[in-house]
Short mmCIF file of C-alpha atoms in Angstrom, two decimals:
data_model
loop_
_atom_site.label_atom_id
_atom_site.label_comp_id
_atom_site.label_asym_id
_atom_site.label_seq_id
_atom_site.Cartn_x
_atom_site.Cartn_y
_atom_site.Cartn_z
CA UNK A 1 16.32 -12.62 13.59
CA UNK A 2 13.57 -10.04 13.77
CA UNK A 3 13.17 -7.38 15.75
CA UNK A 4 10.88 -4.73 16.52
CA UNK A 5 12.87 -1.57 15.77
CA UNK A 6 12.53 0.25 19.32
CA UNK A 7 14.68 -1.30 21.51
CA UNK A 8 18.16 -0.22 22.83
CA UNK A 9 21.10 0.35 20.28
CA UNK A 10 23.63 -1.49 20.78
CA UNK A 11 27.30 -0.69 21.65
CA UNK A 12 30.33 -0.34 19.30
CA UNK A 13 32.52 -3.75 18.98
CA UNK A 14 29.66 -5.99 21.02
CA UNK A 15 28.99 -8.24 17.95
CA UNK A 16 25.58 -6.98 16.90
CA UNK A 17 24.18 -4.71 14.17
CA UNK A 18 20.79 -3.32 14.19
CA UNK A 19 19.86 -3.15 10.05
CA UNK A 20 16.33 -1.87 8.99
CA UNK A 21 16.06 -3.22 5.79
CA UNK A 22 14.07 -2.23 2.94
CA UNK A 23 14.76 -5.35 0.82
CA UNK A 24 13.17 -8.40 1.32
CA UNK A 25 13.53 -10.75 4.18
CA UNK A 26 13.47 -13.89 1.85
CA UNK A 27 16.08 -12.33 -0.31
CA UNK A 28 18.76 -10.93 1.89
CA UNK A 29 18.15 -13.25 5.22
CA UNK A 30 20.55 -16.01 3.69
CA UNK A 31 23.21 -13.64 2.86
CA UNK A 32 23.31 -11.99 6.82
CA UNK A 33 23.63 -15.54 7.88
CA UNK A 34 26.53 -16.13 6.15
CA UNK A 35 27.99 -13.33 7.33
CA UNK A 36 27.14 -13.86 10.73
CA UNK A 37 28.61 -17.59 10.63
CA UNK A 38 31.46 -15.92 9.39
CA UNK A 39 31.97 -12.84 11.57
CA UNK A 40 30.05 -13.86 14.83
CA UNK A 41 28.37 -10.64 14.44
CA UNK A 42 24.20 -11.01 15.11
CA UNK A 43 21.83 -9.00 12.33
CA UNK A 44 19.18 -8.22 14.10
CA UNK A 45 16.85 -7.15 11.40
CA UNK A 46 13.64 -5.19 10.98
CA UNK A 47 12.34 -5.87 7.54
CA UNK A 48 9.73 -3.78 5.66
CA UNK A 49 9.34 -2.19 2.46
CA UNK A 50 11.98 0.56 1.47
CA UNK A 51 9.64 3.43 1.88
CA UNK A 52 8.32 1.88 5.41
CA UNK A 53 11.76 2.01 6.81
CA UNK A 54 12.85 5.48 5.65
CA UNK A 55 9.91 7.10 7.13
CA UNK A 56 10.20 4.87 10.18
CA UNK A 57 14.17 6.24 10.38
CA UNK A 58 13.14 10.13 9.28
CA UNK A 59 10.71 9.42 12.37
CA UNK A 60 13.01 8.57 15.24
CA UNK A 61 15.92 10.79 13.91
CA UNK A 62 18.50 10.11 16.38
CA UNK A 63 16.59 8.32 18.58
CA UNK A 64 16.53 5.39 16.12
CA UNK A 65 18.21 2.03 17.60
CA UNK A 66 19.66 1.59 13.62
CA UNK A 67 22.95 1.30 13.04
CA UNK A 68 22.35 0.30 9.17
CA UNK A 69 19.94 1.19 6.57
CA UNK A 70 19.90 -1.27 3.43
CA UNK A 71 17.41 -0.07 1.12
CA UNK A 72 15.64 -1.05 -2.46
CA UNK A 73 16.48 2.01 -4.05
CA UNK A 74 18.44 4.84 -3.95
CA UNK A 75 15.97 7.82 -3.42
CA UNK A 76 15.10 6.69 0.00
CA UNK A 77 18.98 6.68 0.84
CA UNK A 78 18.70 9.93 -0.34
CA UNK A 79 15.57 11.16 1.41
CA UNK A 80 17.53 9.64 4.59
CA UNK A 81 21.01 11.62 3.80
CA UNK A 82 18.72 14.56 3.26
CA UNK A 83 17.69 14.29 7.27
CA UNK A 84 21.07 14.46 8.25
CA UNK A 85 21.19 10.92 9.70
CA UNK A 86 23.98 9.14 7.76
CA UNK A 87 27.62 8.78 8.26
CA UNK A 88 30.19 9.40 5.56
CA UNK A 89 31.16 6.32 4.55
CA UNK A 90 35.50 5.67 4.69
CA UNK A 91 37.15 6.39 0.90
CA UNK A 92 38.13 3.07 0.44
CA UNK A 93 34.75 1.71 0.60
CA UNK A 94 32.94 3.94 -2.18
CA UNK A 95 36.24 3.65 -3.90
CA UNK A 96 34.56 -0.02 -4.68
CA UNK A 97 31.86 1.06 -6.54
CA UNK A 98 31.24 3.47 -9.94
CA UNK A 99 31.06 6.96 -8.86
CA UNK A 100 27.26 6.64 -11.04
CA UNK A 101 26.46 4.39 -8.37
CA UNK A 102 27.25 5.56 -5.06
CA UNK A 103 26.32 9.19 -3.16
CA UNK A 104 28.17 12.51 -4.36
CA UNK A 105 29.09 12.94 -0.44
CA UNK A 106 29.94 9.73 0.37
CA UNK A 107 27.25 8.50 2.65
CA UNK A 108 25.70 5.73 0.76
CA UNK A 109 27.24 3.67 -1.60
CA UNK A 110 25.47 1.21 -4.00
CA UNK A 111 25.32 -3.09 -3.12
CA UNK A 112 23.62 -3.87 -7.09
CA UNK A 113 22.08 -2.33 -9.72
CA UNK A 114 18.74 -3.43 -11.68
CA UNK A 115 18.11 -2.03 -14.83
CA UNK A 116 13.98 -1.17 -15.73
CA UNK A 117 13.09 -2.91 -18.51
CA UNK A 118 9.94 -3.86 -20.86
CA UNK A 119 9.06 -7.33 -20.18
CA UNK A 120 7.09 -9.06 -23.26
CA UNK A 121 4.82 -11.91 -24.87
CA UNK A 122 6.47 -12.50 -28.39
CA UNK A 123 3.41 -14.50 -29.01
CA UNK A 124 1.10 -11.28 -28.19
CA UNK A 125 4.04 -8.74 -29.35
CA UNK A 126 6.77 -8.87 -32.68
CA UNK A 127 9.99 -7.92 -32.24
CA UNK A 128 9.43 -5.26 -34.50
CA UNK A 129 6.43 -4.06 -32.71
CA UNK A 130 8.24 -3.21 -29.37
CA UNK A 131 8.78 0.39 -28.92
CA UNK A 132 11.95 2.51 -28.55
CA UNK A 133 10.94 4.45 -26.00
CA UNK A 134 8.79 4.03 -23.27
CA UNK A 135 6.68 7.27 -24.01
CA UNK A 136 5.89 5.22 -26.68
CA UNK A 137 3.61 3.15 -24.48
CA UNK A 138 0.76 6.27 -24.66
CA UNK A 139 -0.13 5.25 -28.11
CA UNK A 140 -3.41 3.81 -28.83
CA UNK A 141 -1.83 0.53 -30.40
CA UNK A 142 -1.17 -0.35 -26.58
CA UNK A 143 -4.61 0.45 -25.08
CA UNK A 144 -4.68 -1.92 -22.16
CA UNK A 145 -1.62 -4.08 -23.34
CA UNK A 146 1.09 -2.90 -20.50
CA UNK A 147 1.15 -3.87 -16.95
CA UNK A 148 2.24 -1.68 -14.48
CA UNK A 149 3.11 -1.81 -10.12
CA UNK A 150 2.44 1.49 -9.13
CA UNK A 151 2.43 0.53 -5.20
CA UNK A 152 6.35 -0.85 -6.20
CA UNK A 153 9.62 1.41 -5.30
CA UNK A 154 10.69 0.92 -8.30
CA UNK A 155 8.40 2.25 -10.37
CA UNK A 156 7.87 5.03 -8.04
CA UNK A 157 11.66 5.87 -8.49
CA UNK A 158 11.13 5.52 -12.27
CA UNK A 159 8.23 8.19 -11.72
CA UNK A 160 10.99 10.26 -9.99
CA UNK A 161 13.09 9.83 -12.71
CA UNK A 162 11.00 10.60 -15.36
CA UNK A 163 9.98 13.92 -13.19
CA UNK A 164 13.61 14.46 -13.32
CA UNK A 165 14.79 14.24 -16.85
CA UNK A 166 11.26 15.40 -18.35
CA UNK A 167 9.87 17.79 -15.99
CA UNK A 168 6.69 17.89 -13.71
CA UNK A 169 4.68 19.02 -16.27
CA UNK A 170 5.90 16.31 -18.80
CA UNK A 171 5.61 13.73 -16.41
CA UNK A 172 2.08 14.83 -15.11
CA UNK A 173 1.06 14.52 -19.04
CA UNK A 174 2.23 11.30 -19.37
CA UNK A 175 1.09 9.04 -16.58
CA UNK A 176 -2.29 10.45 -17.19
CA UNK A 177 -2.12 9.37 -20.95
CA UNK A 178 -1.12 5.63 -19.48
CA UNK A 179 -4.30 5.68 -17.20
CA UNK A 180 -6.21 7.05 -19.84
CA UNK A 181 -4.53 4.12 -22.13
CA UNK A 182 -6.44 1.49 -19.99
CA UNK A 183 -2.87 0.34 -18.63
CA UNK A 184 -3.35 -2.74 -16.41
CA UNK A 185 -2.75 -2.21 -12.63
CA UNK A 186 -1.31 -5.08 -11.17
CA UNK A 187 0.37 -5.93 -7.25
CA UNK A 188 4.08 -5.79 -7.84
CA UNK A 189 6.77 -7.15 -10.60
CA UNK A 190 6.45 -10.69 -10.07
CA UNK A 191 2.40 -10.39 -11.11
CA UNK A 192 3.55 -8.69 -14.08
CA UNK A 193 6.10 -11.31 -15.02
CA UNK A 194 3.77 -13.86 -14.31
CA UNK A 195 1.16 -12.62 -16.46
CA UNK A 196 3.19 -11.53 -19.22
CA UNK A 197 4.50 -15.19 -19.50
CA UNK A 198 0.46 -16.62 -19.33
CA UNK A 199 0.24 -14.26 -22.07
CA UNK A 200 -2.69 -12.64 -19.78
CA UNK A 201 -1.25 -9.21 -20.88
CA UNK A 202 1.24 -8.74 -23.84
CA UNK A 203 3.90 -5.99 -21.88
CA UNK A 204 4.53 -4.98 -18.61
CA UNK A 205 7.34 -2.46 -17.29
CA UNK A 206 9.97 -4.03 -14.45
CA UNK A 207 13.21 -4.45 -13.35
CA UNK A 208 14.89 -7.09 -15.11
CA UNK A 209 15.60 -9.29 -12.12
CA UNK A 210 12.38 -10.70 -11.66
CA UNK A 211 12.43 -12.56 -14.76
CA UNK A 212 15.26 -15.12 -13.18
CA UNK A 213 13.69 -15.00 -10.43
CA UNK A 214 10.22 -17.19 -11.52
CA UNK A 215 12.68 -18.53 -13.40
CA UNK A 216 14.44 -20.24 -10.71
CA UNK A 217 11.42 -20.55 -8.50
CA UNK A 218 10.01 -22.97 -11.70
CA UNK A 219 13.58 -24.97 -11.76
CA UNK A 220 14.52 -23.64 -14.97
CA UNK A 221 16.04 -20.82 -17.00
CA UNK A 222 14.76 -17.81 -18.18
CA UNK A 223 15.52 -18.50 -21.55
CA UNK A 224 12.73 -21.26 -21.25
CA UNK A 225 9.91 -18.66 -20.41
CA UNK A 226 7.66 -17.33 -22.76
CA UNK A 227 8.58 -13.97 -21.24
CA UNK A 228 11.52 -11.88 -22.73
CA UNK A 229 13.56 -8.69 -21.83
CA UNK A 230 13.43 -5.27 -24.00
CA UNK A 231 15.54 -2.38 -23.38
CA UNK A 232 14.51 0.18 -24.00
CA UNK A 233 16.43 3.08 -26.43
CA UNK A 234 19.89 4.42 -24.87
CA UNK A 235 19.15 7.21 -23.05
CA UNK A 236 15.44 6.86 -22.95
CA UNK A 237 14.02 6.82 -19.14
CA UNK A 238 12.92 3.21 -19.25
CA UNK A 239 15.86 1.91 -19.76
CA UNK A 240 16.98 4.02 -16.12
CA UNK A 241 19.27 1.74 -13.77
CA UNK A 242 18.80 2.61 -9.99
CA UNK A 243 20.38 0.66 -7.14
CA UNK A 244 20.20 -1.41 -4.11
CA UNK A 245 22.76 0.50 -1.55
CA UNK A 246 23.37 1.01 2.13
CA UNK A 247 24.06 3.52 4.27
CA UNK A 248 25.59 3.80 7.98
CA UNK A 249 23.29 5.61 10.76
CA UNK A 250 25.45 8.66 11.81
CA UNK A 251 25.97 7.68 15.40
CA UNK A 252 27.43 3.92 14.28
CA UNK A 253 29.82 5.64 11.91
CA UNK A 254 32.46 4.15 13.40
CA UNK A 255 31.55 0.84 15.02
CA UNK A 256 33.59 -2.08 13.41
CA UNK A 257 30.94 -4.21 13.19
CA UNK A 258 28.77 -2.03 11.20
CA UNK A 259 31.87 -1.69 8.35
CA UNK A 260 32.56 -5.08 8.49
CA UNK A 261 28.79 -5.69 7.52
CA UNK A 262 29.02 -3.22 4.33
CA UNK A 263 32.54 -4.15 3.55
CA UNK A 264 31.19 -7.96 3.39
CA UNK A 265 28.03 -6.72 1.10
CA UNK A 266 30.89 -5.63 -1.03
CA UNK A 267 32.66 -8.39 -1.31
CA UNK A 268 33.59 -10.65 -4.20
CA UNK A 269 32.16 -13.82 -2.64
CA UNK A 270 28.28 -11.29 -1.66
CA UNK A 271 28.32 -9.72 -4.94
CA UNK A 272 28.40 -13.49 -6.90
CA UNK A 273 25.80 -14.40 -4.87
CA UNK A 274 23.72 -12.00 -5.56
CA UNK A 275 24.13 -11.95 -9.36
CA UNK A 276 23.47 -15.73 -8.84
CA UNK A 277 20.65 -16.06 -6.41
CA UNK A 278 18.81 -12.66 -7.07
CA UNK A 279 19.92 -12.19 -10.76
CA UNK A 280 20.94 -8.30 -9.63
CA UNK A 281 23.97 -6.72 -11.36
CA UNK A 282 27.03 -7.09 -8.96
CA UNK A 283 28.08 -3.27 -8.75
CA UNK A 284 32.30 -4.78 -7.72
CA UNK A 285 34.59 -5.29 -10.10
CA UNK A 286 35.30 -9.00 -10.36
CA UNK A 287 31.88 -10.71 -9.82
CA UNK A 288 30.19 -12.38 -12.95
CA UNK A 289 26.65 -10.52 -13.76
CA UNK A 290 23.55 -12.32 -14.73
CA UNK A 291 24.02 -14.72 -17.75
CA UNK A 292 20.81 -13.90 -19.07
CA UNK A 293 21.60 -9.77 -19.65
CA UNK A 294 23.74 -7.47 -21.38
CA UNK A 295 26.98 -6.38 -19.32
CA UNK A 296 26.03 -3.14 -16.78
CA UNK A 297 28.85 -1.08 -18.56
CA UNK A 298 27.04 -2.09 -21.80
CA UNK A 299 23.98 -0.66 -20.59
CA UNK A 300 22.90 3.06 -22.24
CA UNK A 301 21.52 4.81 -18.97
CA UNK A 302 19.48 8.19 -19.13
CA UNK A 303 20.91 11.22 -17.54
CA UNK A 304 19.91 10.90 -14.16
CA UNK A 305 21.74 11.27 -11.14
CA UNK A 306 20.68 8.55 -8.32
CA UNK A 307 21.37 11.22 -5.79
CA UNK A 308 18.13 12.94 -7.19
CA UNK A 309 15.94 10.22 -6.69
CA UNK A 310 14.98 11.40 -3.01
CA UNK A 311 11.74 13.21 -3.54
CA UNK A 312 9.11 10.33 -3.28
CA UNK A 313 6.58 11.90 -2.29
CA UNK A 314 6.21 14.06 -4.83
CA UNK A 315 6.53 11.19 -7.04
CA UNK A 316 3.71 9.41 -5.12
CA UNK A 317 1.80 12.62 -5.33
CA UNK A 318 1.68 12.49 -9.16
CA UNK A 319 0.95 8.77 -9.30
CA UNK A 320 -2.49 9.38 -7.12
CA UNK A 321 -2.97 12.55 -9.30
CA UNK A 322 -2.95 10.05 -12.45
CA UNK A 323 -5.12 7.66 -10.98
CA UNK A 324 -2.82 5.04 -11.03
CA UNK A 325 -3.56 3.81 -7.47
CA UNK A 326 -5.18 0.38 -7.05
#
């Protein structure tokens, strides 16, 4: 059920969590109502995009009626931590997750991981053609071939990741070369997907859930879409895997309701259903990952620590300072 964010928090043990959520109502709405016909415990929910509900929690501070914050990404978990407002999370519960995955101090941990990848038109693009990395995209062979989200939190955490392993300076240099590269702005991942399979525009960059996503919103598999999934080189920043996670709002550290919420997220039967009905990788040991992708631990990630991803705006700073903004 929604709500609207300001009302009065509620008590330890009373059967209700307060969760601003960053991810998608659509998405994560049938999941809390399974674990609500399960627990008895109410969600009530304020949904918005990740970056709308870490400034809206930075703003209240302790004032804030959350109990929960489940986010897209980790760098606003981080930006969050970085105010002071989470909990540490009990041993046993980051103990569930890779130690890549979850906070250095304990108070976030990772729900699933989506790897960025280089979504592409064989018809438009050979297999040979596709690049290694994605600094590759700058050349003048892809002059206004790639699609990009730039409004998206995940390509704004790839920003911050590629301000992170690269430098400002590096990073300044090359999302001004994309611009200058004609690269095609469009709304968010699914666009990109979308027109990538129309063959409207030969490469776009994403994370690689979206592509079973219009998958299963057409009744069939991804395998059946003209669209197709490139990593990029191991180690290379587009081939960076951030995370879904969630984090406990200091003052609800210890109400039993709010653990049995994250301890459910982690859960064998949540984590299958997420690899299953959002296509994310399942970040507990035991759950079956995406058919249609490499394993996670198969995956060659860049070195970048997730607990650096919390300086967005500095990261949507340099995107306006490209030109990159619709």
């Amino acid at each position: 059920m929604a709500a609207c964010g300001d009302g009065p928090a509620s008590e330890p043990g009373d059967k209700k969590v307060m969760l601003y959520s960053g991810r998608n109502e659509a998405l994560i709405k049938p999941l809390l109502d399974k674990f609500t016909q399960q627990t008895g415990i109410e969600i009530e929910a304020r949904y918005g995009t990740t970056a709308q509900m870490a400034a809206q929690l930075a703003e209240e501070g302790d004032r804030s009626p959350a109990e929960a914050f489940l986010s897209q990404d980790a760098g606003a978990l981080g930006a969050v931590n970085k105010k002071g407002l989470l909990a540490p999370l009990p041993p046993e519960v980051g103990a569930k997750v890779p130690a890549t995955y979850r906070a250095q101090d304990g108070n976030w941990v990772g729900v699933t991981a989506r790897s960025r990848v280089l979504v592409h038109n064989p018809t438009l693009v050979k297999a040979e053609e596709l690049p290694s990395s994605v600094f590759d995209l700058t050349d003048a062979r892809w002059k206004g071939k790639v699609a990009i989200a730039p409004t998206n939190g995940s390509f704004q955490a790839f920003v911050t990741g590629v301000r992170l392993q690269h430098g400002e300076a590096k990073a300044k240099e090359f999302f001004t070369a994309l611009k200058a590269n004609d690269v095609q702005i469009l709304e968010n991942n699914i666009a990109i997907v979308e027109a990538v399979d129309a063959g409207k525009v030969p490469v776009g960059l994403v994370n690689h859930y979206y592509l079973g996503e219009i998958a299963k919103e057409r009744g069939t598999t991804p395998d059946k879409l003209n669209a197709k999934l490139h990593f990029f080189a191991p180690g290379d920043t587009g081939a960076m895997v951030n995370v879904s996670g969630i984090g406990v709002l200091r003052r609800s550290g210890t109400d039993p309701d709010v653990r049995a919420l994250v301890d459910f997220l982690l859960s064998a039967e949540a984590q299958t259903d997420f690899a299953q009905r959002t296509f994310e990788y399942p970040l507990v040991a035991g759950a079956p990952a995406p058919a249609y992708v490499p394993p996670l631990a198969d995956l060659k990630v860049p070195a970048i620590d997730l607990n650096d991803l919390d300086t967005l705006e500095a990261s949507i700073a340099l995107i306006k300072a490209a030109g990159l903004t619709p």
